[in-house]
Structures are given as C-alpha cells and as structure tokens.
C-alpha cells in the first residue's frame, strides 16, 4: 500500500483565519514532505521532516508552520495567509530522506484564501 | 520538452500510438530521476524511476531513457490509452549528502490522448 491521505480535500479561509492541513501515512516511512503547487506549475518543496525532525525549510514564510507529531502524521498550520497562498498543498512521504528514495504523494488539499 | 513562460508543453497523440515525453535536467551531479503522472485534481503518481548508473529502464508499457552526456531524460509510453491523459513531470534528486536531498521537478508536459 503506497497511500498518503490528506484532509481536508478543499479549504476556503479568510486572511485572518487559522486552519490546519493534515497528512497521514501508514507505510512506516520516516520522511515526510510538504509541497506547494500553483496551477500549471510543478510542485515546489516547502518543508522536509526526517525522523520527526525538521531537516529542510525552503525559506517558507512563518505564516506556514509545519508540525510532525509522530512518524505517521504531518500537519501544516496556516495563519494570516494571503490570497497568493491559494494553491494545491501536497504531502509526500518516503522510506527515508536519503539519495534515491522514491516519494509518494497524497491527493492534496486545494486551498483558497479570500 | 521544456517550456518558456506560463504555458505547459503539450503533446497530443492518437489512442494506440506511442508517446515520447522529453525532459532536460539541470544538474550533472543528479543521480536519481523519477517520472510522475498527475491527473487533474490529483496528486503526482509515481510511474518509473532510473538511477544514473543506468541508461534505460522498462516498466509496464513505459520506458525511461537517460542520456547523461546531454542531461536528457525521456519517457516512452507504448500503445497510449485515454487513461494516460495527464501532466507528466520528470524530477531529479539533487543534494550533496547528509540530509539535504531534494526532488526538483521539471515544468511538466500535458499529454492528451485522442480516441
């Protein structure tokens, strides 16, 4: 089973709201990732967690706050977002964060910021 | 192939034909490459991968070719079906060691299969 699940599927929020995106995998993977994807563009890496520790932050604004409560779960907390943050947010996981590890993606959360 | 501006490269084929999708990668130190398929409204789905010590790898109806000399990757899909219609991304694994490996995606190609 190579399934990564994400909730919610869709989210609409105002610029003053606080919301969270959730990601879950039960493949025993120890690396998890957040990507942002704008329409007709490739996914862009935001954060990498390896063994529940943040190992890469691609200079993401602090209004995005990741959290990895355990090896199966990954959250992305959103606060005071801007309309330009509207995008598809993808979660992925891999066995580890090493050279040559295949990443498996979830279906994404489509976020609209009004 | 690679795009310029905001438009995805597109490839339109007839059902049953073979498709070839091309990708140029940027880093000569990249040693692992993946092709993903992304259907509308879904996340990228792993299709096939190849490591830099190989120049060809075959899967079910798909073949990936790697030419390290010109930093070029291609995905061949045999007997293309309507269900193959999607955006196809190549991705290269970049990193110098330790915990800094990242996947960097190409711009994508929209494949449309006409019945």
Tab-separated table of C-alpha atoms in Angstrom:
chain	number	residue	atom	x	y	z
A	1	UNK	CA	0.000	0.000	0.000
A	2	UNK	CA	1.514	3.327	-1.104
A	3	UNK	CA	-1.229	5.556	0.226
A	4	UNK	CA	-0.778	9.011	1.651
A	5	UNK	CA	-4.010	10.632	2.820
A	6	UNK	CA	-4.689	14.328	3.217
A	7	UNK	CA	-7.523	16.245	4.812
A	8	UNK	CA	-9.415	18.326	4.030
A	9	UNK	CA	-9.710	17.965	0.242
A	10	UNK	CA	-10.753	21.588	-0.114
A	11	UNK	CA	-10.394	24.563	2.218
A	12	UNK	CA	-11.567	28.154	1.936
A	13	UNK	CA	-10.249	30.594	4.506
A	14	UNK	CA	-10.088	34.297	5.135
A	15	UNK	CA	-6.858	36.161	5.690
A	16	UNK	CA	-7.433	36.336	9.446
A	17	UNK	CA	-8.314	32.670	9.923
A	18	UNK	CA	-6.209	29.916	11.437
A	19	UNK	CA	-6.538	26.472	9.896
A	20	UNK	CA	-4.532	23.256	9.657
A	21	UNK	CA	-3.867	20.758	6.900
A	22	UNK	CA	-3.320	17.135	7.858
A	23	UNK	CA	-1.383	14.337	6.226
A	24	UNK	CA	-1.118	10.699	7.252
A	25	UNK	CA	0.775	7.644	6.004
A	26	UNK	CA	0.971	4.118	7.380
A	27	UNK	CA	3.810	2.790	5.251
A	28	UNK	CA	6.397	3.084	8.004
A	29	UNK	CA	8.074	5.920	6.137
A	30	UNK	CA	10.373	8.137	8.201
A	31	UNK	CA	10.486	11.160	5.896
A	32	UNK	CA	7.559	13.425	5.117
A	33	UNK	CA	7.294	16.474	2.916
A	34	UNK	CA	5.089	19.483	2.191
A	35	UNK	CA	4.924	20.889	-1.324
A	36	UNK	CA	3.007	23.805	-2.789
A	37	UNK	CA	1.708	23.623	-6.352
A	38	UNK	CA	0.213	26.528	-8.299
A	39	UNK	CA	-1.920	25.895	-11.363
A	40	UNK	CA	0.001	24.645	-14.407
A	41	UNK	CA	3.259	24.631	-12.410
A	42	UNK	CA	5.357	21.847	-10.885
A	43	UNK	CA	5.294	21.125	-7.144
A	44	UNK	CA	7.698	23.245	-5.093
A	45	UNK	CA	9.227	21.909	-1.912
A	46	UNK	CA	8.349	23.726	1.317
A	47	UNK	CA	9.461	21.508	4.216
A	48	UNK	CA	11.092	18.143	4.876
A	49	UNK	CA	10.800	16.153	8.092
A	50	UNK	CA	13.147	13.275	8.733
A	51	UNK	CA	12.584	11.092	11.797
A	52	UNK	CA	10.108	13.701	13.069
A	53	UNK	CA	12.676	16.483	12.936
A	54	UNK	CA	12.572	19.407	10.522
A	55	UNK	CA	15.524	18.997	8.177
A	56	UNK	CA	14.700	21.392	5.346
A	57	UNK	CA	12.757	24.665	5.356
A	58	UNK	CA	12.852	26.246	1.908
A	59	UNK	CA	12.648	29.794	3.289
A	60	UNK	CA	8.899	29.476	3.718
A	61	UNK	CA	7.129	32.474	5.348
A	62	UNK	CA	6.322	31.990	9.024
A	63	UNK	CA	2.584	32.123	8.337
A	64	UNK	CA	3.103	28.444	7.380
A	65	UNK	CA	4.056	26.355	10.394
A	66	UNK	CA	4.744	22.625	9.978
A	67	UNK	CA	4.454	20.059	12.711
A	68	UNK	CA	5.273	16.357	12.834
A	69	UNK	CA	3.635	14.903	15.964
A	70	UNK	CA	4.754	11.358	15.124
A	71	UNK	CA	6.223	9.393	12.246
A	72	UNK	CA	2.819	8.838	10.610
A	73	UNK	CA	1.405	12.345	10.832
A	74	UNK	CA	2.326	15.676	9.355
A	75	UNK	CA	0.433	18.928	9.857
A	76	UNK	CA	0.686	22.325	8.249
A	77	UNK	CA	-0.701	25.147	10.376
A	78	UNK	CA	-1.873	28.204	8.471
A	79	UNK	CA	-2.301	31.681	9.901
A	80	UNK	CA	-2.788	35.104	8.339
A	81	UNK	CA	-2.414	33.806	4.798
A	82	UNK	CA	-2.517	35.966	1.699
A	83	UNK	CA	-4.599	35.399	-1.450
A	84	UNK	CA	-1.409	34.476	-3.331
A	85	UNK	CA	-1.049	31.479	-0.984
A	86	UNK	CA	-4.016	29.878	-2.737
A	87	UNK	CA	-2.687	26.649	-4.241
A	88	UNK	CA	-2.750	22.860	-4.045
A	89	UNK	CA	-0.783	21.708	-0.988
A	90	UNK	CA	0.711	18.268	-1.411
A	91	UNK	CA	2.096	15.952	1.211
A	92	UNK	CA	4.546	13.196	0.339
A	93	UNK	CA	6.453	10.511	2.200
A	94	UNK	CA	9.445	8.279	1.563
A	95	UNK	CA	11.252	5.479	3.386
A	96	UNK	CA	13.905	7.901	4.489
A	97	UNK	CA	15.353	11.216	3.446
A	98	UNK	CA	18.253	9.787	1.503
A	99	UNK	CA	19.625	9.781	-2.003
A	100	UNK	CA	17.407	7.830	-4.347
A	101	UNK	CA	14.321	7.494	-2.202
A	102	UNK	CA	11.012	7.486	-4.043
A	103	UNK	CA	8.482	9.959	-2.734
A	104	UNK	CA	4.793	9.026	-2.724
A	105	UNK	CA	2.266	11.826	-2.862
A	106	UNK	CA	-1.153	12.339	-1.379
A	107	UNK	CA	-4.084	13.802	-3.338
A	108	UNK	CA	-3.518	17.298	-1.962
A	109	UNK	CA	-5.592	19.956	-0.260
A	110	UNK	CA	-6.860	22.694	-2.549
A	111	UNK	CA	-6.663	25.932	-0.582
A	112	UNK	CA	-8.417	29.178	-1.466
A	113	UNK	CA	-7.571	32.285	0.559
A	114	UNK	CA	-10.085	35.112	0.289
B	1	UNK	CA	10.380	19.383	-23.782
B	2	UNK	CA	10.976	22.481	-21.640
B	3	UNK	CA	8.549	25.345	-21.612
B	4	UNK	CA	9.015	29.054	-21.555
B	5	UNK	CA	6.582	31.470	-19.983
B	6	UNK	CA	3.407	30.219	-18.369
B	7	UNK	CA	2.340	27.563	-20.840
B	8	UNK	CA	2.824	23.842	-20.368
B	9	UNK	CA	4.336	21.984	-23.301
B	10	UNK	CA	1.655	19.790	-24.790
B	11	UNK	CA	1.689	16.532	-26.680
B	12	UNK	CA	-1.383	15.254	-28.456
B	13	UNK	CA	-1.460	11.649	-29.710
B	14	UNK	CA	-3.963	9.199	-31.096
B	15	UNK	CA	-5.051	6.272	-28.982
B	16	UNK	CA	-2.836	3.298	-29.682
B	17	UNK	CA	0.161	5.382	-30.790
B	18	UNK	CA	3.395	5.531	-28.831
B	19	UNK	CA	4.167	8.712	-26.877
B	20	UNK	CA	7.543	10.202	-26.088
B	21	UNK	CA	7.830	12.892	-23.435
B	22	UNK	CA	11.148	14.663	-23.036
B	23	UNK	CA	12.831	16.389	-20.149
B	24	UNK	CA	16.101	18.282	-19.819
B	25	UNK	CA	17.587	18.305	-16.343
B	26	UNK	CA	19.865	20.873	-14.878
B	27	UNK	CA	22.394	19.323	-12.544
B	28	UNK	CA	25.100	16.996	-13.810
B	29	UNK	CA	25.500	15.692	-10.242
B	30	UNK	CA	21.904	14.415	-10.111
B	31	UNK	CA	21.931	10.653	-9.719
B	32	UNK	CA	18.300	9.644	-9.437
B	33	UNK	CA	15.359	10.555	-11.642
B	34	UNK	CA	11.640	9.909	-11.373
B	35	UNK	CA	8.703	10.311	-13.716
B	36	UNK	CA	5.374	11.267	-12.154
B	37	UNK	CA	1.906	11.387	-13.713
B	38	UNK	CA	-0.561	13.945	-12.400
B	39	UNK	CA	-4.191	13.705	-13.409
B	40	UNK	CA	-6.481	16.665	-12.993
B	41	UNK	CA	-7.389	17.214	-9.338
B	42	UNK	CA	-4.988	14.545	-8.058
B	43	UNK	CA	-1.518	14.342	-6.583
B	44	UNK	CA	1.506	13.178	-8.602
B	45	UNK	CA	1.605	9.416	-9.059
B	46	UNK	CA	4.927	7.554	-9.319
B	47	UNK	CA	5.417	5.895	-12.716
B	48	UNK	CA	9.025	4.816	-13.025
B	49	UNK	CA	12.487	5.784	-11.818
B	50	UNK	CA	16.056	5.390	-13.005
B	51	UNK	CA	19.439	5.777	-11.387
B	52	UNK	CA	22.387	7.422	-13.072
B	53	UNK	CA	24.279	4.138	-13.449
B	54	UNK	CA	21.656	3.011	-15.978
B	55	UNK	CA	20.631	4.395	-19.350
B	56	UNK	CA	17.351	2.546	-19.805
B	57	UNK	CA	14.686	1.049	-17.590
B	58	UNK	CA	11.430	-0.591	-18.587
B	59	UNK	CA	8.161	-0.942	-16.785
B	60	UNK	CA	4.726	-1.969	-17.878
B	61	UNK	CA	4.121	-0.057	-21.135
B	62	UNK	CA	6.646	2.585	-20.076
B	63	UNK	CA	10.351	3.001	-20.740
B	64	UNK	CA	12.644	5.673	-19.372
B	65	UNK	CA	15.838	6.606	-21.209
B	66	UNK	CA	18.630	8.593	-19.612
B	67	UNK	CA	21.341	10.396	-21.573
B	68	UNK	CA	23.775	11.856	-19.069
B	69	UNK	CA	26.002	13.346	-21.760
B	70	UNK	CA	23.334	15.851	-22.784
B	71	UNK	CA	21.396	15.756	-19.478
B	72	UNK	CA	18.250	14.460	-21.103
B	73	UNK	CA	15.547	12.142	-19.889
B	74	UNK	CA	12.645	10.708	-21.845
B	75	UNK	CA	9.525	8.720	-21.034
B	76	UNK	CA	8.113	6.454	-23.687
B	77	UNK	CA	4.560	5.179	-23.332
B	78	UNK	CA	3.598	2.304	-25.594
B	79	UNK	CA	0.078	1.952	-27.032
B	80	UNK	CA	-1.135	5.140	-25.377
B	81	UNK	CA	-4.620	4.972	-23.894
B	82	UNK	CA	-7.131	7.707	-22.960
B	83	UNK	CA	-6.373	6.993	-19.286
B	84	UNK	CA	-2.805	8.136	-19.933
B	85	UNK	CA	-4.018	11.705	-20.456
B	86	UNK	CA	-2.368	13.750	-17.696
B	87	UNK	CA	0.516	16.096	-16.941
B	88	UNK	CA	3.824	14.255	-16.770
B	89	UNK	CA	6.669	15.603	-14.622
B	90	UNK	CA	10.256	14.497	-14.542
B	91	UNK	CA	12.038	15.046	-11.240
B	92	UNK	CA	15.720	14.919	-10.342
B	93	UNK	CA	17.152	14.133	-6.930
B	94	UNK	CA	19.616	16.852	-6.028
B	95	UNK	CA	21.795	17.011	-2.963
B	96	UNK	CA	25.359	16.927	-1.811
B	97	UNK	CA	24.922	14.470	1.013
B	98	UNK	CA	23.598	14.317	4.539
B	99	UNK	CA	20.004	15.434	4.881
B	100	UNK	CA	19.757	17.973	2.088
B	101	UNK	CA	18.405	15.807	-0.730
B	102	UNK	CA	15.520	17.360	-2.623
B	103	UNK	CA	13.378	16.456	-5.569
B	104	UNK	CA	13.312	19.204	-8.159
B	105	UNK	CA	10.565	18.941	-10.736
B	106	UNK	CA	10.670	19.856	-14.391
B	107	UNK	CA	7.971	22.086	-15.827
B	108	UNK	CA	5.723	19.243	-16.946
B	109	UNK	CA	4.168	18.134	-20.231
B	110	UNK	CA	0.435	17.832	-20.822
B	111	UNK	CA	-0.346	14.626	-22.708
B	112	UNK	CA	-3.726	14.449	-24.423
B	113	UNK	CA	-4.823	11.150	-25.940
B	114	UNK	CA	-7.447	11.403	-28.655
B	115	UNK	CA	-9.775	8.414	-29.072
